[in-house]
XYZ file of C-alpha atoms in Angstrom:
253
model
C 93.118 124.624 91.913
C 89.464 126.458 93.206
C 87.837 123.312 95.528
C 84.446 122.308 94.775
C 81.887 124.189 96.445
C 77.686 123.422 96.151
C 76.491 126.646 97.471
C 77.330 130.396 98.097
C 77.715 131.283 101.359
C 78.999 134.802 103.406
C 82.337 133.021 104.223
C 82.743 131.945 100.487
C 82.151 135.493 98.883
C 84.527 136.917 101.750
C 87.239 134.374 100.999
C 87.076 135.173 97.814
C 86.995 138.606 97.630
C 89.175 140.103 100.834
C 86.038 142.150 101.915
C 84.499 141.961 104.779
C 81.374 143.418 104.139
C 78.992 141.905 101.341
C 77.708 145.127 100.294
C 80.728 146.379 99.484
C 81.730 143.973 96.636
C 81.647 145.267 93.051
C 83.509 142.268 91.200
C 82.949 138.746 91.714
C 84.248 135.685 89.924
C 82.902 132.544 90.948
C 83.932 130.080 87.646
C 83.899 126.628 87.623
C 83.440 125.959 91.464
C 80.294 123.349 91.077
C 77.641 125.994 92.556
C 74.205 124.977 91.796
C 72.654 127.021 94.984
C 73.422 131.064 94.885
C 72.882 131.356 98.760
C 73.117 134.435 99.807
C 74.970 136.116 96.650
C 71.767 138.857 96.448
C 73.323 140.692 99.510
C 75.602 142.025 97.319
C 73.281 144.230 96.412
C 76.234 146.870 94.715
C 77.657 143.863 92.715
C 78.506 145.343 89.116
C 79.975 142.536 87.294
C 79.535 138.670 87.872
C 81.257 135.729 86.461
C 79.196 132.416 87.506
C 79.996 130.237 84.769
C 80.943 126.349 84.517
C 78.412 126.258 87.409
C 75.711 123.696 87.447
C 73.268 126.663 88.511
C 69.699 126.166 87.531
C 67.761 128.869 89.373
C 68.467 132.687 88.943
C 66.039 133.986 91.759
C 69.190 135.149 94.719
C 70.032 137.699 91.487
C 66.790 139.447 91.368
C 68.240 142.150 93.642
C 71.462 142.865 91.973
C 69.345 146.295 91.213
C 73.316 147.814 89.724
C 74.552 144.810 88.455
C 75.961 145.110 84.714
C 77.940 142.456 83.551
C 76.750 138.961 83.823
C 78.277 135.733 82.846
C 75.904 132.503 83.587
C 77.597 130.492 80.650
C 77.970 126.613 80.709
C 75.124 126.321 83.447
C 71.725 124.534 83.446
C 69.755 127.352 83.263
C 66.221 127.173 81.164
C 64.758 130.498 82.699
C 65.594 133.987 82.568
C 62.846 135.741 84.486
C 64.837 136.007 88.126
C 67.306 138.716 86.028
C 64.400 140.614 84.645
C 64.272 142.740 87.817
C 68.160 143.715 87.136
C 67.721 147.008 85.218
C 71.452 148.452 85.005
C 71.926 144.791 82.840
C 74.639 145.950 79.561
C 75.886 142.733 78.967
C 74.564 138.971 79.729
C 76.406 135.538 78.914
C 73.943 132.946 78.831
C 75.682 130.686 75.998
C 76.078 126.597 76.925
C 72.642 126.560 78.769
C 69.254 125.202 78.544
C 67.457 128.029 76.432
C 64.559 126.101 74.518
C 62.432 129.090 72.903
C 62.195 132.542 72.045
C 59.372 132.894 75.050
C 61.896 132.219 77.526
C 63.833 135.688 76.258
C 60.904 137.959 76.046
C 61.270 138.334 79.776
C 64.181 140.697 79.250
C 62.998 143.277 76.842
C 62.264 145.287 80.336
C 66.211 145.789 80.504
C 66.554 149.602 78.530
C 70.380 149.336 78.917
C 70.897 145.749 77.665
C 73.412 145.865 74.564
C 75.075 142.641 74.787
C 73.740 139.716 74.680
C 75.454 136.188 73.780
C 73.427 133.071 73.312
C 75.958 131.051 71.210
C 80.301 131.283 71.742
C 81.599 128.910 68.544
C 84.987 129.186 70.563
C 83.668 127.260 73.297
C 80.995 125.070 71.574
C 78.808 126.652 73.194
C 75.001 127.252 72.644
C 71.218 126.818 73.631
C 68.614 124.453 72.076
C 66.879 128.319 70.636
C 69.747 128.799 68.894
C 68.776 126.053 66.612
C 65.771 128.556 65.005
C 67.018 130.049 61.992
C 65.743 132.979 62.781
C 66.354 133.246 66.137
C 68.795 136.026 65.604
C 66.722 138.278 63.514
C 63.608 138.073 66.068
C 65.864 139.113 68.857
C 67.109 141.811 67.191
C 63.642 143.291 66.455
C 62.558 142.133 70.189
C 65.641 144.213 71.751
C 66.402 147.571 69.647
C 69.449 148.231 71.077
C 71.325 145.513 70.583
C 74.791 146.825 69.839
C 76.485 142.873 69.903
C 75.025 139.644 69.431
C 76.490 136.233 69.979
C 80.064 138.229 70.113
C 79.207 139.823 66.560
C 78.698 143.586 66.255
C 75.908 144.038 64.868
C 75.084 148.073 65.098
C 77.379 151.166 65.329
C 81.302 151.423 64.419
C 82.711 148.633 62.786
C 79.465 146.430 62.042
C 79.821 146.675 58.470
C 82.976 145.417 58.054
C 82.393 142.685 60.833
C 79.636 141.708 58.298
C 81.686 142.152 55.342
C 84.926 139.838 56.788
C 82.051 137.622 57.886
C 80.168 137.485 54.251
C 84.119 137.134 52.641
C 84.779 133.796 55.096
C 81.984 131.829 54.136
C 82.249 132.699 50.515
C 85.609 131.702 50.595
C 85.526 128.480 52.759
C 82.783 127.481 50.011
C 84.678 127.730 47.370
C 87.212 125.619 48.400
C 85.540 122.450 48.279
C 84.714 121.648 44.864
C 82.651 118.198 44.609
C 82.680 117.559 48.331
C 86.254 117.578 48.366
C 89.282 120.174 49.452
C 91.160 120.794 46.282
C 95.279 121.007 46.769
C 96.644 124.544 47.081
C 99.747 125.532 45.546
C 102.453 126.216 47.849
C 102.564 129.374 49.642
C 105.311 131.756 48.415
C 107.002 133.992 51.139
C 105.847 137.879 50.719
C 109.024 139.535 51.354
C 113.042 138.523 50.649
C 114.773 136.333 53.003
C 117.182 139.071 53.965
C 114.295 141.416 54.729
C 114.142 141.965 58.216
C 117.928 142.237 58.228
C 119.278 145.471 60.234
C 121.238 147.401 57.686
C 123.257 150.275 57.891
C 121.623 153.324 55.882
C 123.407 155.903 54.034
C 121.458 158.987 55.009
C 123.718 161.251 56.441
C 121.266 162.620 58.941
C 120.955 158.480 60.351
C 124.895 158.297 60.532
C 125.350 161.844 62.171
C 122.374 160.600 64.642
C 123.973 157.479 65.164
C 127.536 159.110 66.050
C 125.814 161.888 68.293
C 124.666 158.446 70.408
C 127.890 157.081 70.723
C 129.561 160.102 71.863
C 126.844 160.595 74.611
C 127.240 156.879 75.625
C 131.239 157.579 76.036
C 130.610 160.961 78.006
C 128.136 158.718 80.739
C 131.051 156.205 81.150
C 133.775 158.929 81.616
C 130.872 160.798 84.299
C 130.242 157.021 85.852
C 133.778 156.636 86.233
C 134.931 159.863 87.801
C 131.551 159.291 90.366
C 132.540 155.905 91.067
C 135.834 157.604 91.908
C 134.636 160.205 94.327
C 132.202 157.462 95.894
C 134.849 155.662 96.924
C 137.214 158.690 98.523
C 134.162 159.607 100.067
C 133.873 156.287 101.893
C 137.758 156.248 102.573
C 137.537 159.608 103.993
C 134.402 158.184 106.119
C 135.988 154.933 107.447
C 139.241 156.981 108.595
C 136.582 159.749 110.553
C 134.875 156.614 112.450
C 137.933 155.177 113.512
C 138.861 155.367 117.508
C 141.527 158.281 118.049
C 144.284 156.963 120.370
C 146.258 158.894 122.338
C 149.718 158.747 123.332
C 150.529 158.185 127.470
């Protein structure tokens, strides 16, 4: 189990990594340690992805020079201000679900960052979200405030396969609302199995070109035990005619 730390430190991020030189880490996961001071994490100036989540960080600043940092994961934090990561231009993807976003204002900090595509405010998996996320409309205002958006709160939302995420999507509500019929969950009939019980059974086929296969496989598999045979056979006059060479000649007085 990772021991509780409060703050980053050199020895930490070496520890944790194996490297000896802070410049010269590109991954770092730091989950669930109790950090609420990022020390000296900004002299990883190279850093490309970062995992700080179920932290109790508040304050972003030590990330303002992660100038080639991609992938960031701040989830489950106490965070209420973004503006320390505005200054992190190769940004793709940021986790900021399970924190203390309150408005819209707090996010228009980030529409510097060209490359961000993924952004998640809100993970139903974890429960997790931000007091913004209770705006109705918070989704469509970040969509128009960051044009390329490609995923949003885990959901695709533009390019190859975001019309039938939306379409699956549109089909689960529609039918989770149909199943309760005056506030209540009607009774389903009982599920009937799709296939025959004997279904996945292995059965011989007739097909001649199957049986023909299926004899060429056993003759091969008889020919490797006659060939493993007649090698353990010559292994072992090998090491008979070995053992009699290393023995000590004696001679006769």
């Amino acid at each position: 189990m990772d021991s509780r730390v409060s703050k980053v430190t050199a020895a930490l991020l070496k520890s944790r990594t194996g490297e000896f030189d802070l410049e010269s880490i590109l991954f770092l996961k730091l989950r669930g340690l109790g950090i609420y001071d990022l020390g000296c994490i900004g002299d990883c100036i190279n850093l490309e992805r970062l995992d700080l989540s179920g932290n109790n960080i508040t304050n972003l600043a030590p990330l303002s020079s992660l100038r080639l940092l991609q992938i960031l994961n701040v989830s489950a934090n106490r965070i209420s201000n973004l503006e320390d990561i505005s200054c992190c231009d190769s940004l793709q993807s940021l986790n900021v679900a399970g924190n203390l976003i309150s408005s819209i204002d707090n996010i228009h900090c980030l529409q510097s960052l060209r490359k961000l595509e993924n952004i998640r405010l809100k993970d139903n998996t974890y429960n997790y979200t931000n007091p913004v996320c209770k705006n109705s409309s918070y989704r469509n205002i970040l969509l128009e405030m960051f044009p390329n958006i490609r995923v949003l709160d885990g959901e695709r939302v533009v390019g190859r396969g975001s019309d039938l995420y939306k379409l699956c999507k549109d089909i689960d509500e529609t039918i989770k609302a149909g199943f309760y019929r005056n506030g209540q969950l009607p009774e389903l009939p009982g599920c009937k199995p799709w296939v025959d019980n004997d279904f996945w059974e292995i059965k011989r086929s007739s097909n001649v070109i199957i049986d023909e296969a299926y004899k060429q496989f056993n003759d091969v598999l008889h020919e490797c035990r006659l060939l493993n045979n007649r090698a353990t056979h010559v292994i072992s006059q090998t090491e008979r005619s070995l053992s009699l060479k290393n023995q000590p000649k004696q001679y006769s007085v």
